[in-house]
Amino acid sequence: MPGSTKQSQELTSLTGVGPALAQKLHQVGINQVSDLLFHLPLRYEDRTRIQAIGSVSLGDVVQLQGEVVGTTMQFGRRRSLLCMLRDRTGLISLRFFHFSAAQKRTLDEAKFLRCFGEVRRGRSGFELYHPEYQILKDGEQALDTQQSHLTPVYPTTEGLQQTRLRKVVDQALSRLDESGSVVDLLPTEITRRFELESLRSAIQLVHAPPADAPLQWLSSDSNPGQKRLAFEELLSHRLCMRMFRREATRLPAPQMHSGEALIKPFLATLGFTLTGAQQRAFSDIDTDLRAGHPMLRLVQGDVGSGKTVVAALAALQVIASGLQVALMAPTEILAEQHYLNFQRWFADLPVTVGWLSGKTKAAQRKVTLAALANGQCQLLIGTHALFQDEVTYDKLGLVIIDEQHRFGVHQRLALRDKANQGNLNPHQLVMTATPIPRTLAMSAYADLDNSIIDELPPGRTPVNTALISAERRDEVVARIAEACQGGSQAYWVCTLIEDSETLQAQAAEATATSLAELLPNLSIALIHGRMKPAEKADVMARFKAGEIKLLVATTVIEVGVDVPNASLMIIENPERLGLAQLHQLRGRIGRGSVKSHCILLYQTPLSRLGKERLKVMRESTDGFYIAEKDLELRGPGQVLGTQQTGLMTFRIADIQRDAALLDDVKSAAEDILQNHPDIVDPLIERWLGERIHYVNV
Ligand code: ADP
Ligand code: MG
């Protein structure tokens, strides 16, 4: 902590803390005294008052006190010791399944005791199982008045008891008033403007809330201490990303001119006109590319909104200016789809498109790498392989990342560095395959400018979604036969919980076989991730040509596949997938002019949460709404994918609970960058400390 003396920060300078306890504290991330102040409780317990036994209800966590009216052993399925406690209002039992002979004896002899625990329903009515208890001597029944605040319960580790942890935190708190123990970095004008507690009072409030504060104070957004700390933490994260962005965008980057020479003929052969939203997104990009500093832009748009065309325009502009473009996708199949698309789109243009993946054979690889190094290959499409060590670009001007929530923030940053060959700072365009909830975009992507494609190409009809239980599978199969006889095509998507391509492939194979038996007159084919690229391409081509009517697939078709005549999709066990993924899958239909239907064939029984999630799918086709719901139901880690959470794991803040702070955090960050640049580093140091290396890759 800045401003504090080293010595007074040593954990062992606290009373009762020796090397062994210090070691335990290290295990929970506490390395110095001030860390204790930022080691925040998980919840609170109220030990400030004694509740009347007659007033307790199920699930309450209570402190009770009374006369011991008897202890008995009970024998049943499990032996237990029962101790009856009475006050003027009622009777309750304390039940112990594990107890020593000595414990039994002291309870037998006890006259009065005070205990603390959760009220459960037991054999004798309300009971406390294994409460903490304290035997009282005569006359000791008054509650000591020291407990004027709620008792914090801290995250801890084995062998580190709450009571010891509380004692050391208390000592750290009592040092709060020593000058310089913890510096309030935020200027008064900021704390005043955003109605924030001072740092000291915030720390006090969070560790020792007043007795009349609600026990749920920590999980609510009304704890002013927590608000201040969460605000400061979010602010520090945002400052970190803004600083990174600032440094990156200060560098010189190749200045592009108009790409007309390539863009005009491209648009002429495209077969459709750009939507207004596509034009706006490209115009943002065009401005960035001409600015002479690296572009850092995120293009968001719902499934099927046409992000790929926008990426193609950006690529052409850069290629027309004499530089190279790399387009990276998270999966082989998506990368392949892009490759096929761009090859087709650019067929009549003087543009060479290359392909590189981890599976590219050595001989082909050599050719591609040579063409890249001498500048002959202008657009390279592939997976992570694009940024491996042996890959050198001649003049890389733009990196396009189709992200699909799979690249981590730090991975993205590392990549930017890697792309930084030959002293050129390439422009960067990130496309997300699924919309990102605003709150996540504001925190995880604060280093990027944002363009939103909020309009679908014309002629789409919204997909109708139905929830049908697997018990009615026969009806669904009949419906496929009917639809296909009527000239439509259908997808049957198999899902598995395991992320194993082999298992997925096996499950899909079994389904395809059984469907073929049920529908002997239908041409059915199978596609999955274990098939060779040529086989997959062949199946897709035949499906696209209408030769195959029913395509049984694993979730590989989640992205990239585009067959407008397919108007029916059955997703088996949809409860296994995230909403964003279901939305992606469903986006494969509804691309033509006929009404499309998506059947979510769920397994019974469905959990309450599962039901709720599938209902969201039935009720909405709006990717942004679905993403918000997904976040609400599953939390940010799940929605972004674990890799992406590098910068998203907060100590105190919670993106959902504290969502309302984000706008203020944003404006406070700009204010501080402008007017108080000197506190930026200390704030980042305080909150991101050792994690900072992610950002400075
Ligand atoms: P996504 O945003 O999901 O990546 P794509 O870029 O794959 O969407 O586009 C989805 C489909 O819509 C593609 O077949 C694409 O050719 C088509 N498309 C894109 N833009 C338009 C447009 N302006 N008008 C008509 N069709 C379009
Ligand atoms: Mg796409």
XYZ file of C-alpha atoms and ligand atoms in Angstrom:
725
model
C 0.000 0.000 0.000
C 1.500 3.310 -1.002
C 2.585 5.580 1.794
C 2.817 2.947 4.482
C 5.999 1.852 6.100
C 7.213 -1.568 5.234
C 7.641 -2.699 8.781
C 4.142 -1.916 9.928
C 2.878 -3.834 6.921
C 4.459 -7.118 7.986
C 1.792 -9.576 9.052
C 3.960 -10.749 11.913
C 3.837 -7.238 13.351
C 0.285 -8.074 14.444
C -0.281 -9.533 17.885
C -0.705 -13.285 17.771
C 0.547 -13.664 14.214
C 3.583 -15.895 13.933
C 5.107 -17.493 10.853
C 2.563 -20.346 10.842
C -0.471 -18.084 10.823
C 1.209 -15.743 8.338
C 1.635 -18.754 6.076
C -2.066 -19.569 6.324
C -2.925 -15.976 5.534
C -0.711 -16.086 2.434
C -2.825 -18.975 1.253
C -5.870 -16.747 1.053
C -3.913 -14.002 -0.697
C -3.107 -11.889 2.331
C 0.534 -10.876 2.241
C 0.609 -7.675 4.217
C -1.488 -5.896 6.794
C -3.340 -3.739 4.303
C -4.420 -6.846 2.373
C -6.515 -7.716 5.403
C -8.525 -4.567 4.840
C -9.365 -5.668 1.323
C -10.125 -9.229 2.331
C -13.848 -8.783 2.428
C -16.499 -10.844 4.157
C -18.691 -13.278 2.281
C -21.624 -12.586 4.554
C -22.564 -11.378 7.997
C -23.965 -12.924 11.109
C -25.938 -11.101 13.695
C -24.524 -11.773 17.140
C -25.544 -8.436 18.498
C -28.833 -9.664 19.872
C -30.404 -12.705 21.362
C -33.524 -13.902 19.718
C -36.540 -15.254 21.549
C -36.758 -18.996 20.975
C -40.460 -18.666 20.336
C -39.858 -16.260 17.468
C -37.438 -18.226 15.281
C -38.420 -19.517 11.890
C -36.989 -22.083 9.542
C -33.722 -21.069 7.880
C -32.966 -18.168 10.249
C -29.435 -17.908 11.519
C -29.927 -17.019 15.145
C -28.306 -16.448 18.470
C -30.278 -18.007 21.301
C -29.782 -18.168 25.026
C -31.552 -20.129 27.687
C -31.705 -22.683 30.372
C -30.548 -26.209 29.627
C -33.483 -28.420 30.565
C -31.924 -31.719 29.716
C -29.636 -33.679 27.435
C -30.452 -37.062 25.981
C -28.968 -39.531 23.583
C -31.072 -40.514 20.639
C -30.569 -43.700 18.710
C -31.946 -44.064 15.274
C -30.356 -44.290 11.903
C -27.651 -42.104 13.378
C -26.784 -41.715 16.998
C -27.077 -38.161 18.208
C -26.931 -36.052 21.313
C -29.865 -33.788 21.939
C -29.728 -30.807 24.253
C -32.940 -28.965 25.105
C -32.824 -25.235 25.599
C -35.613 -23.124 27.017
C -36.271 -19.446 27.450
C -39.424 -17.643 28.488
C -40.852 -17.914 24.995
C -40.210 -21.501 23.983
C -38.173 -24.649 23.718
C -35.693 -25.735 21.032
C -33.242 -28.624 20.593
C -29.582 -28.539 19.741
C -28.533 -31.706 17.956
C -24.996 -33.087 17.742
C -24.121 -36.051 15.562
C -20.472 -35.844 16.461
C -19.565 -35.272 20.064
C -17.021 -36.366 22.604
C -17.709 -37.863 26.007
C -16.326 -34.700 27.578
C -18.648 -32.578 25.520
C -21.606 -34.673 26.573
C -20.599 -34.303 30.216
C -20.247 -30.529 30.124
C -23.593 -30.195 28.376
C -25.145 -32.472 30.985
C -23.836 -30.267 33.738
C -24.546 -26.965 32.043
C -27.264 -24.742 33.424
C -27.314 -21.927 30.917
C -25.910 -21.614 27.470
C -25.791 -19.316 24.502
C -25.621 -20.716 21.012
C -25.498 -19.643 17.391
C -26.679 -21.560 14.347
C -29.210 -22.111 11.618
C -32.764 -23.159 12.379
C -33.674 -26.448 10.722
C -36.575 -28.787 10.911
C -35.587 -31.856 12.900
C -37.318 -34.791 14.520
C -38.260 -32.769 17.571
C -39.445 -29.690 15.682
C -37.098 -26.766 15.153
C -33.505 -27.740 15.851
C -30.007 -26.314 15.507
C -27.479 -28.845 14.204
C -24.001 -28.422 15.603
C -24.450 -24.837 16.714
C -21.528 -22.898 18.084
C -22.195 -22.681 21.809
C -20.861 -21.236 24.959
C -21.764 -22.378 28.457
C -22.725 -19.519 30.706
C -22.089 -19.256 34.379
C -24.769 -17.867 36.651
C -25.020 -14.136 36.235
C -23.202 -14.151 32.916
C -26.324 -13.874 30.904
C -26.024 -10.311 29.812
C -24.656 -10.035 26.306
C -21.326 -8.298 26.318
C -21.758 -4.924 24.729
C -18.658 -5.141 22.577
C -20.688 -6.665 19.794
C -22.171 -3.481 18.505
C -21.855 -4.509 14.882
C -22.626 -7.465 12.656
C -20.056 -10.230 12.646
C -18.265 -10.767 9.325
C -17.713 -14.225 7.883
C -14.581 -14.248 5.723
C -13.419 -16.498 2.932
C -10.874 -18.746 4.554
C -8.915 -21.925 4.155
C -8.505 -25.112 6.129
C -6.835 -24.550 9.452
C -7.563 -20.828 9.497
C -10.474 -20.252 11.830
C -12.951 -17.425 11.466
C -12.282 -16.235 14.977
C -8.541 -15.905 14.367
C -9.118 -14.243 11.032
C -11.529 -11.802 12.672
C -8.998 -10.975 15.334
C -6.273 -10.085 12.849
C -8.658 -8.092 10.658
C -9.742 -6.212 13.777
C -6.155 -5.278 14.457
C -5.694 -4.088 10.894
C -8.859 -2.023 11.249
C -7.621 -0.439 14.446
C -4.526 0.674 12.568
C -6.710 2.366 9.964
C -6.431 5.584 11.841
C -2.664 5.565 11.847
C -1.598 8.016 9.238
C -0.717 6.558 5.903
C -1.963 3.072 6.637
C -4.257 3.238 3.667
C -4.344 6.183 1.330
C -7.604 7.455 -0.075
C -6.593 7.990 -3.670
C -9.831 9.429 -4.990
C -10.021 13.211 -5.044
C -12.870 14.732 -3.037
C -14.539 16.128 -6.109
C -14.933 12.567 -7.391
C -16.194 11.118 -4.124
C -18.609 14.020 -3.802
C -19.863 13.885 -7.351
C -20.567 10.166 -7.244
C -21.673 10.114 -3.605
C -18.984 7.765 -2.402
C -17.925 7.038 1.151
C -14.368 7.834 2.129
C -12.092 4.828 1.814
C -11.668 4.476 5.565
C -15.311 4.628 6.349
C -16.029 2.204 3.486
C -13.592 -0.317 4.902
C -15.103 0.077 8.372
C -18.623 -0.324 7.042
C -17.846 -3.444 5.105
C -15.953 -5.227 7.880
C -18.084 -4.035 10.752
C -21.532 -2.950 9.611
C -23.840 -1.394 12.183
C -26.034 -3.812 14.104
C -29.176 -2.595 12.416
C -27.868 -3.181 8.884
C -29.612 -5.959 6.989
C -27.751 -9.258 6.947
C -28.005 -9.357 3.152
C -26.158 -6.088 2.955
C -23.276 -7.573 1.003
C -25.350 -9.035 -1.770
C -27.499 -5.948 -2.104
C -26.370 -2.794 -3.809
C -27.259 -0.582 -0.888
C -24.170 -1.051 1.233
C -22.385 2.292 0.869
C -19.061 0.810 1.963
C -19.238 -1.861 -0.631
C -20.388 0.614 -3.235
C -17.307 2.728 -2.678
C -14.958 -0.261 -2.895
C -16.686 -1.769 -5.918
C -16.613 1.609 -7.601
C -12.915 1.997 -6.969
C -12.229 -1.503 -8.219
C -14.249 -1.110 -11.413
C -12.652 2.263 -11.920
C -9.177 0.787 -11.614
C -9.971 -1.915 -14.148
C -11.356 0.593 -16.527
C -8.356 2.892 -16.107
C -6.094 -0.027 -16.796
C -7.808 -0.807 -20.057
C -8.001 2.839 -21.040
C -4.294 3.274 -20.361
C -3.541 0.274 -22.430
C -5.687 1.595 -25.196
C -4.076 5.003 -24.968
C -0.619 3.586 -25.310
C -1.658 1.397 -28.200
C -3.448 4.112 -30.106
C -0.636 6.603 -29.688
C 1.599 4.493 -31.882
C 1.795 5.247 -35.558
C -0.057 2.880 -37.863
C -0.189 2.613 -41.614
C -2.586 5.184 -42.968
C -5.020 3.695 -45.446
C -6.533 5.503 -48.349
C -9.753 4.780 -50.118
C -10.276 1.174 -51.093
C -12.602 2.117 -53.945
C -10.574 0.241 -56.552
C -11.434 -3.060 -54.883
C -14.557 -2.191 -52.927
C -16.574 -0.942 -55.893
C -16.296 -4.096 -57.989
C -16.840 -6.193 -54.863
C -20.107 -4.491 -54.001
C -21.215 -4.699 -57.623
C -20.984 -8.491 -57.647
C -22.263 -9.092 -54.139
C -25.887 -9.508 -55.174
C -27.357 -7.376 -52.383
C -27.025 -3.885 -51.034
C -25.598 -3.169 -47.614
C -28.000 -2.425 -44.811
C -27.795 1.001 -43.195
C -26.218 -0.564 -40.114
C -23.544 -2.273 -42.192
C -22.773 1.016 -43.913
C -22.466 2.803 -40.592
C -20.159 0.152 -39.179
C -17.952 0.305 -42.230
C -17.882 4.061 -42.177
C -16.578 3.914 -38.564
C -13.884 1.519 -39.710
C -12.999 3.649 -42.712
C -12.450 6.664 -40.475
C -10.263 4.640 -38.125
C -8.166 3.202 -40.916
C -7.333 6.628 -42.266
C -6.338 8.111 -38.920
C -2.711 7.029 -38.819
C -3.071 5.279 -35.459
C -4.069 1.701 -34.803
C -7.779 1.040 -34.941
C -9.151 -0.916 -31.979
C -12.731 -1.631 -32.858
C -15.364 -4.138 -31.881
C -18.187 -4.895 -34.280
C -21.185 -6.398 -32.565
C -24.218 -7.694 -34.333
C -26.791 -10.381 -33.977
C -26.501 -13.701 -35.794
C -27.044 -13.145 -39.477
C -26.710 -9.369 -39.302
C -23.927 -9.545 -41.872
C -20.719 -8.867 -39.998
C -18.647 -10.851 -42.465
C -19.374 -8.463 -45.311
C -18.214 -5.585 -43.149
C -15.011 -7.455 -42.400
C -14.559 -8.048 -46.118
C -14.855 -4.320 -46.823
C -12.255 -3.519 -44.173
C -9.949 -6.154 -45.632
C -10.322 -4.763 -49.151
C -9.550 -1.246 -48.047
C -6.314 -2.378 -46.418
C -5.338 -4.591 -49.344
C -6.026 -1.758 -51.772
C -3.594 0.327 -49.745
C -0.904 -2.295 -50.303
C -0.947 -4.080 -46.954
C -1.858 -7.538 -45.734
C -4.757 -8.760 -43.653
C -5.020 -11.688 -41.243
C -8.428 -13.054 -40.313
C -8.533 -15.362 -37.326
C -11.495 -17.476 -36.236
C -11.791 -19.533 -33.057
C -12.605 -22.853 -34.681
C -11.464 -24.725 -37.711
C -14.953 -24.941 -39.166
C -15.678 -21.250 -38.827
C -12.303 -20.343 -40.284
C -12.974 -22.678 -43.174
C -16.355 -21.140 -43.788
C -14.787 -17.701 -43.921
C -12.123 -18.976 -46.266
C -14.695 -20.379 -48.680
C -16.759 -17.207 -48.473
C -13.885 -14.833 -49.121
C -12.523 -16.970 -51.898
C -15.879 -16.847 -53.615
C -16.395 -13.137 -52.952
C -12.907 -12.155 -54.100
C -12.741 -14.572 -57.036
C -12.821 -11.822 -59.662
C -10.632 -9.408 -57.737
C -6.848 -9.246 -57.870
C -6.606 -10.563 -54.303
C -4.839 -13.718 -53.165
C -6.494 -15.476 -50.248
C -4.465 -17.977 -48.220
C -5.421 -20.614 -45.661
C -3.532 -21.789 -42.610
C -4.600 -23.998 -39.761
C -2.888 -26.319 -37.317
C -3.743 -29.169 -39.655
C -2.224 -27.682 -42.785
C 0.350 -30.166 -44.168
C 4.029 -29.213 -44.074
C 4.480 -28.834 -47.835
C 1.417 -26.611 -48.244
C 2.385 -24.721 -45.147
C 5.773 -23.873 -46.627
C 4.189 -22.488 -49.764
C 1.693 -20.398 -47.825
C 4.318 -19.014 -45.456
C 6.567 -18.049 -48.354
C 3.716 -16.256 -50.123
C 2.965 -14.447 -46.906
C 6.543 -13.383 -46.289
C 6.972 -11.982 -49.767
C 3.644 -10.214 -49.749
C 2.056 -12.243 -52.509
C -0.657 -13.538 -50.210
C -2.707 -10.531 -49.174
C -5.337 -12.124 -47.002
C -4.583 -15.044 -44.717
C -7.482 -16.824 -43.058
C -7.198 -19.432 -40.348
C -7.154 -20.331 -36.690
C -4.607 -19.504 -33.953
C -2.024 -20.869 -36.352
C -1.882 -17.411 -37.955
C 0.169 -16.101 -35.089
C 2.605 -18.864 -34.429
C 6.288 -18.082 -34.326
C 7.242 -19.217 -37.785
C 4.610 -17.037 -39.419
C 6.034 -13.776 -40.707
C 4.083 -11.206 -42.575
C 5.512 -8.875 -45.155
C 3.356 -5.872 -44.276
C 0.539 -6.751 -41.938
C -1.903 -3.856 -41.815
C -5.035 -5.322 -40.256
C -5.896 -8.152 -37.917
C -9.519 -9.279 -37.933
C -10.601 -11.518 -35.093
C -13.908 -13.313 -35.238
C -14.158 -13.854 -31.573
C -17.223 -15.787 -30.626
C -16.354 -15.256 -26.973
C -13.472 -17.609 -27.136
C -10.373 -15.482 -27.158
C -9.341 -14.131 -23.804
C -8.595 -10.494 -23.231
C -4.945 -11.181 -22.588
C -4.797 -13.522 -25.531
C -6.107 -10.716 -27.663
C -3.498 -8.372 -26.301
C -0.701 -10.882 -26.781
C -1.821 -11.332 -30.314
C -1.660 -7.654 -30.958
C 1.956 -7.714 -29.846
C 2.727 -10.695 -31.973
C 1.238 -8.956 -34.942
C 3.586 -6.118 -34.272
C 6.283 -7.336 -36.606
C 8.447 -5.072 -38.746
C 7.553 -2.025 -36.652
C 4.125 -1.772 -38.160
C 1.300 -1.452 -35.698
C -1.585 -3.192 -37.344
C -5.170 -2.097 -37.055
C -7.461 -4.403 -35.151
C -11.036 -5.342 -35.798
C -12.837 -7.678 -33.420
C -16.141 -9.194 -34.469
C -18.228 -11.038 -31.966
C -20.422 -13.808 -33.213
C -22.860 -13.247 -30.379
C -23.995 -9.975 -28.915
C -22.402 -9.055 -25.631
C -24.539 -7.662 -22.838
C -23.841 -3.990 -22.395
C -22.469 -4.409 -18.894
C -19.929 -6.942 -20.055
C -19.018 -4.896 -23.100
C -18.418 -1.913 -20.828
C -15.993 -3.803 -18.663
C -14.396 -6.529 -20.744
C -14.057 -4.471 -23.899
C -13.298 -1.045 -22.499
C -10.184 -0.887 -24.640
C -12.179 -1.095 -27.862
C -14.413 1.287 -29.774
C -17.773 -0.163 -30.516
C -19.872 -0.417 -33.669
C -23.210 -2.140 -33.442
C -25.010 -3.661 -36.403
C -28.543 -3.427 -35.136
C -30.455 -4.280 -38.280
C -30.934 -7.571 -40.092
C -30.799 -7.825 -43.872
C -34.267 -7.549 -45.379
C -36.469 -10.545 -46.106
C -35.897 -12.486 -42.909
C -38.883 -13.934 -41.123
C -38.497 -14.458 -37.391
C -38.125 -18.070 -36.321
C -40.942 -19.607 -34.334
C -39.628 -21.618 -31.393
C -41.435 -24.437 -29.600
C -40.523 -26.420 -26.487
C -41.390 -30.087 -26.813
C -40.522 -32.839 -24.380
C -38.470 -35.787 -25.619
C -41.422 -38.031 -24.835
C -43.068 -36.616 -27.940
C -40.120 -37.412 -30.173
C -42.340 -39.420 -32.568
C -44.486 -36.398 -33.350
C -41.381 -34.409 -34.071
C -40.060 -37.052 -36.446
C -43.413 -37.037 -38.259
C -43.147 -33.299 -38.577
C -39.770 -33.582 -40.285
C -41.224 -35.975 -42.851
C -44.032 -33.545 -43.524
C -41.784 -30.501 -43.861
C -39.357 -32.267 -46.169
C -42.161 -33.576 -48.370
C -43.272 -29.983 -48.672
C -39.887 -29.090 -50.132
C -38.152 -27.799 -47.020
C -34.956 -29.005 -45.454
C -34.176 -29.620 -41.814
C -31.385 -29.804 -39.262
C -31.270 -32.206 -36.358
C -28.719 -31.019 -33.839
C -27.251 -33.388 -31.278
C -25.688 -32.007 -28.144
C -23.490 -33.521 -25.511
C -22.291 -32.177 -22.224
C -18.732 -33.374 -22.791
C -16.638 -31.223 -25.013
C -15.304 -34.290 -26.776
C -15.583 -34.286 -30.530
C -15.300 -38.060 -30.639
C -18.219 -38.607 -28.271
C -20.276 -35.964 -30.051
C -19.597 -37.641 -33.350
C -20.663 -41.015 -31.950
C -23.893 -39.614 -30.553
C -24.709 -37.930 -33.851
C -23.957 -41.125 -35.752
C -26.343 -43.104 -33.563
C -29.061 -40.507 -34.022
C -28.564 -40.426 -37.782
C -28.892 -44.208 -37.931
C -32.101 -44.280 -35.909
C -33.621 -41.403 -37.882
C -32.765 -43.178 -41.116
C -34.746 -46.177 -39.899
C -37.704 -44.032 -38.946
C -37.609 -42.017 -42.165
C -36.576 -44.511 -44.850
C -37.699 -42.349 -47.761
C -35.732 -39.297 -46.774
C -32.173 -38.528 -47.800
C -30.309 -38.053 -44.550
C -26.665 -37.126 -44.009
C -24.392 -36.590 -41.093
C -21.871 -33.857 -40.340
C -19.529 -33.556 -37.379
C -16.172 -32.222 -36.352
C -14.287 -35.493 -36.808
C -14.883 -35.588 -40.533
C -12.216 -34.530 -43.022
C -12.632 -30.996 -44.407
C -13.313 -32.388 -47.881
C -16.040 -34.689 -46.557
C -17.656 -31.865 -44.641
C -17.510 -29.582 -47.654
C -19.098 -32.292 -49.774
C -21.972 -32.847 -47.334
C -22.557 -29.121 -47.024
C -22.565 -28.691 -50.778
C -25.133 -31.454 -51.195
C -27.290 -30.032 -48.435
C -27.079 -26.595 -49.997
C -28.071 -28.066 -53.386
C -31.142 -29.663 -51.805
C -29.964 -33.184 -52.455
C -29.851 -33.912 -48.739
C -33.092 -33.157 -46.921
C -32.217 -33.799 -43.313
C -28.822 -32.949 -41.914
C -27.930 -34.538 -38.599
C -25.218 -32.460 -37.009
C -23.273 -31.767 -33.878
C -22.953 -28.180 -32.746
C -20.334 -27.664 -35.466
C -23.060 -25.996 -37.494
C -23.340 -23.378 -34.795
C -21.464 -20.945 -36.937
C -20.998 -20.145 -40.547
C -23.459 -22.487 -42.206
C -25.853 -20.725 -44.527
C -28.644 -22.657 -46.291
C -31.715 -20.453 -46.804
C -34.009 -23.350 -47.772
C -33.575 -25.016 -44.385
C -36.574 -23.954 -42.345
C -36.817 -26.531 -39.578
C -34.354 -27.224 -36.805
C -34.625 -29.714 -34.006
C -32.208 -29.257 -31.143
C -31.949 -32.261 -28.886
C -31.277 -31.640 -25.193
C -31.152 -27.873 -25.593
C -30.968 -27.591 -21.801
C -27.296 -28.537 -22.078
C -26.334 -25.463 -24.045
C -25.895 -21.816 -23.178
C -28.491 -19.420 -24.505
C -25.989 -17.658 -26.710
C -25.096 -20.960 -28.307
C -28.744 -21.885 -28.835
C -29.303 -18.514 -30.404
C -26.360 -19.089 -32.723
C -27.707 -22.478 -33.714
C -31.184 -21.187 -34.321
C -29.699 -18.432 -36.442
C -28.978 -21.087 -39.083
C -32.658 -21.094 -40.018
C -34.966 -18.205 -40.795
C -32.643 -17.153 -43.587
C -35.100 -17.676 -46.395
C -38.540 -16.307 -47.125
C -40.614 -19.167 -45.662
C -41.562 -19.271 -42.006
C -39.023 -21.269 -39.998
C -39.517 -23.371 -36.911
C -37.123 -24.383 -34.194
C -38.047 -27.235 -31.879
C -36.250 -27.504 -28.581
C -36.598 -31.178 -27.749
C -35.838 -31.192 -24.064
C -35.263 -34.034 -21.671
C -37.677 -34.317 -18.735
C -37.606 -33.485 -15.907
C -36.377 -29.999 -16.584
C -35.067 -27.919 -13.677
C -36.782 -24.652 -12.857
C -33.782 -22.725 -14.144
C -33.665 -24.889 -17.248
C -37.304 -24.137 -17.927
C -36.734 -20.452 -17.460
C -33.824 -20.422 -19.860
C -35.647 -22.283 -22.592
C -38.592 -19.955 -22.161
C -36.310 -17.049 -22.960
C -35.526 -18.770 -26.248
C -39.176 -19.249 -27.033
C -40.069 -15.685 -26.237
C -37.303 -13.818 -27.991
C -35.218 -13.829 -31.124
C -33.305 -10.734 -30.091
C -29.694 -11.694 -29.489
C -28.992 -8.757 -27.194
C -31.965 -9.557 -24.992
C -31.002 -13.224 -24.895
C -27.435 -12.323 -23.979
C -28.644 -10.139 -21.087
C -30.826 -12.984 -19.841
C -27.999 -15.456 -20.198
C -25.816 -13.195 -18.095
C -28.540 -12.843 -15.507
C -29.100 -16.593 -15.293
C -25.539 -17.851 -15.596
C -23.139 -15.115 -14.551
C -20.342 -13.397 -16.460
C -17.774 -16.195 -16.252
C -20.030 -18.606 -18.076
C -21.208 -16.107 -20.618
C -17.781 -14.908 -21.613
C -16.138 -18.300 -21.320
C -13.477 -18.928 -18.722
C -10.625 -17.721 -20.882
C -12.136 -14.339 -21.194
C -12.455 -13.802 -17.505
C -8.794 -12.954 -16.964
C -9.627 -9.348 -16.328
C -13.142 -10.047 -15.235
C -12.549 -11.604 -11.885
C -13.187 -8.899 -9.373
C -12.428 -8.972 -5.684
C -15.424 -6.950 -4.647
C -17.341 -5.760 -7.653
C -19.993 -7.876 -9.257
C -20.885 -6.935 -12.789
C -24.560 -7.652 -12.336
C -25.111 -6.294 -8.871
C -23.027 -3.222 -9.621
C -24.230 -2.695 -13.184
C -25.744 0.632 -12.205
C -22.276 1.956 -11.309
C -20.776 1.382 -14.724
C -21.842 4.656 -16.327
C -20.474 6.636 -13.405
C -17.292 4.593 -13.428
C -16.871 5.414 -17.070
C -17.156 9.135 -16.586
C -15.023 9.099 -13.440
C -12.318 7.288 -15.419
C -12.299 9.946 -18.124
C -12.197 12.679 -15.492
C -9.229 11.070 -13.752
C -7.321 10.489 -16.977
C -7.808 14.170 -17.768
C -7.358 15.839 -14.428
C -5.644 13.439 -12.033
C -3.250 11.328 -14.066
C -1.009 10.874 -11.023
C -3.457 8.563 -9.250
C -3.906 6.224 -12.206
C -0.897 4.038 -11.499
C -1.452 3.710 -7.749
C -5.089 2.745 -8.325
C -4.190 0.120 -10.880
C -1.463 -1.145 -8.591
C -3.840 -1.406 -5.662
C -6.553 -3.349 -7.452
C -4.822 -5.227 -10.223
C -1.393 -5.552 -8.659
C 0.094 -8.833 -9.750
C -2.445 -9.365 -12.495
C -1.182 -6.356 -14.369
C 1.212 -8.389 -16.478
C -1.775 -9.660 -18.437
C -2.280 -6.210 -19.719
C 1.302 -5.284 -20.358
C 2.031 -8.255 -22.590
P -23.070 -12.848 -39.157
O -23.246 -11.447 -38.719
O -23.857 -13.814 -38.357
O -21.631 -13.237 -39.281
P -23.054 -13.187 -41.972
O -22.031 -12.181 -42.251
O -22.644 -14.604 -42.005
O -23.726 -12.891 -40.578
O -24.288 -12.951 -42.914
C -25.410 -13.775 -42.900
C -25.984 -13.947 -44.272
O -26.598 -12.733 -44.701
C -24.946 -14.280 -45.324
O -25.507 -15.199 -46.192
C -24.716 -12.968 -46.006
O -24.282 -13.159 -47.329
C -26.093 -12.334 -45.963
N -26.079 -10.876 -45.986
C -25.207 -10.082 -45.361
N -25.517 -8.790 -45.572
C -26.633 -8.766 -46.315
C -27.447 -7.718 -46.861
N -27.170 -6.443 -46.669
N -28.524 -8.088 -47.599
C -28.813 -9.377 -47.799
N -28.091 -10.403 -47.329
C -27.003 -10.115 -46.586
Mg -20.373 -14.620 -38.726
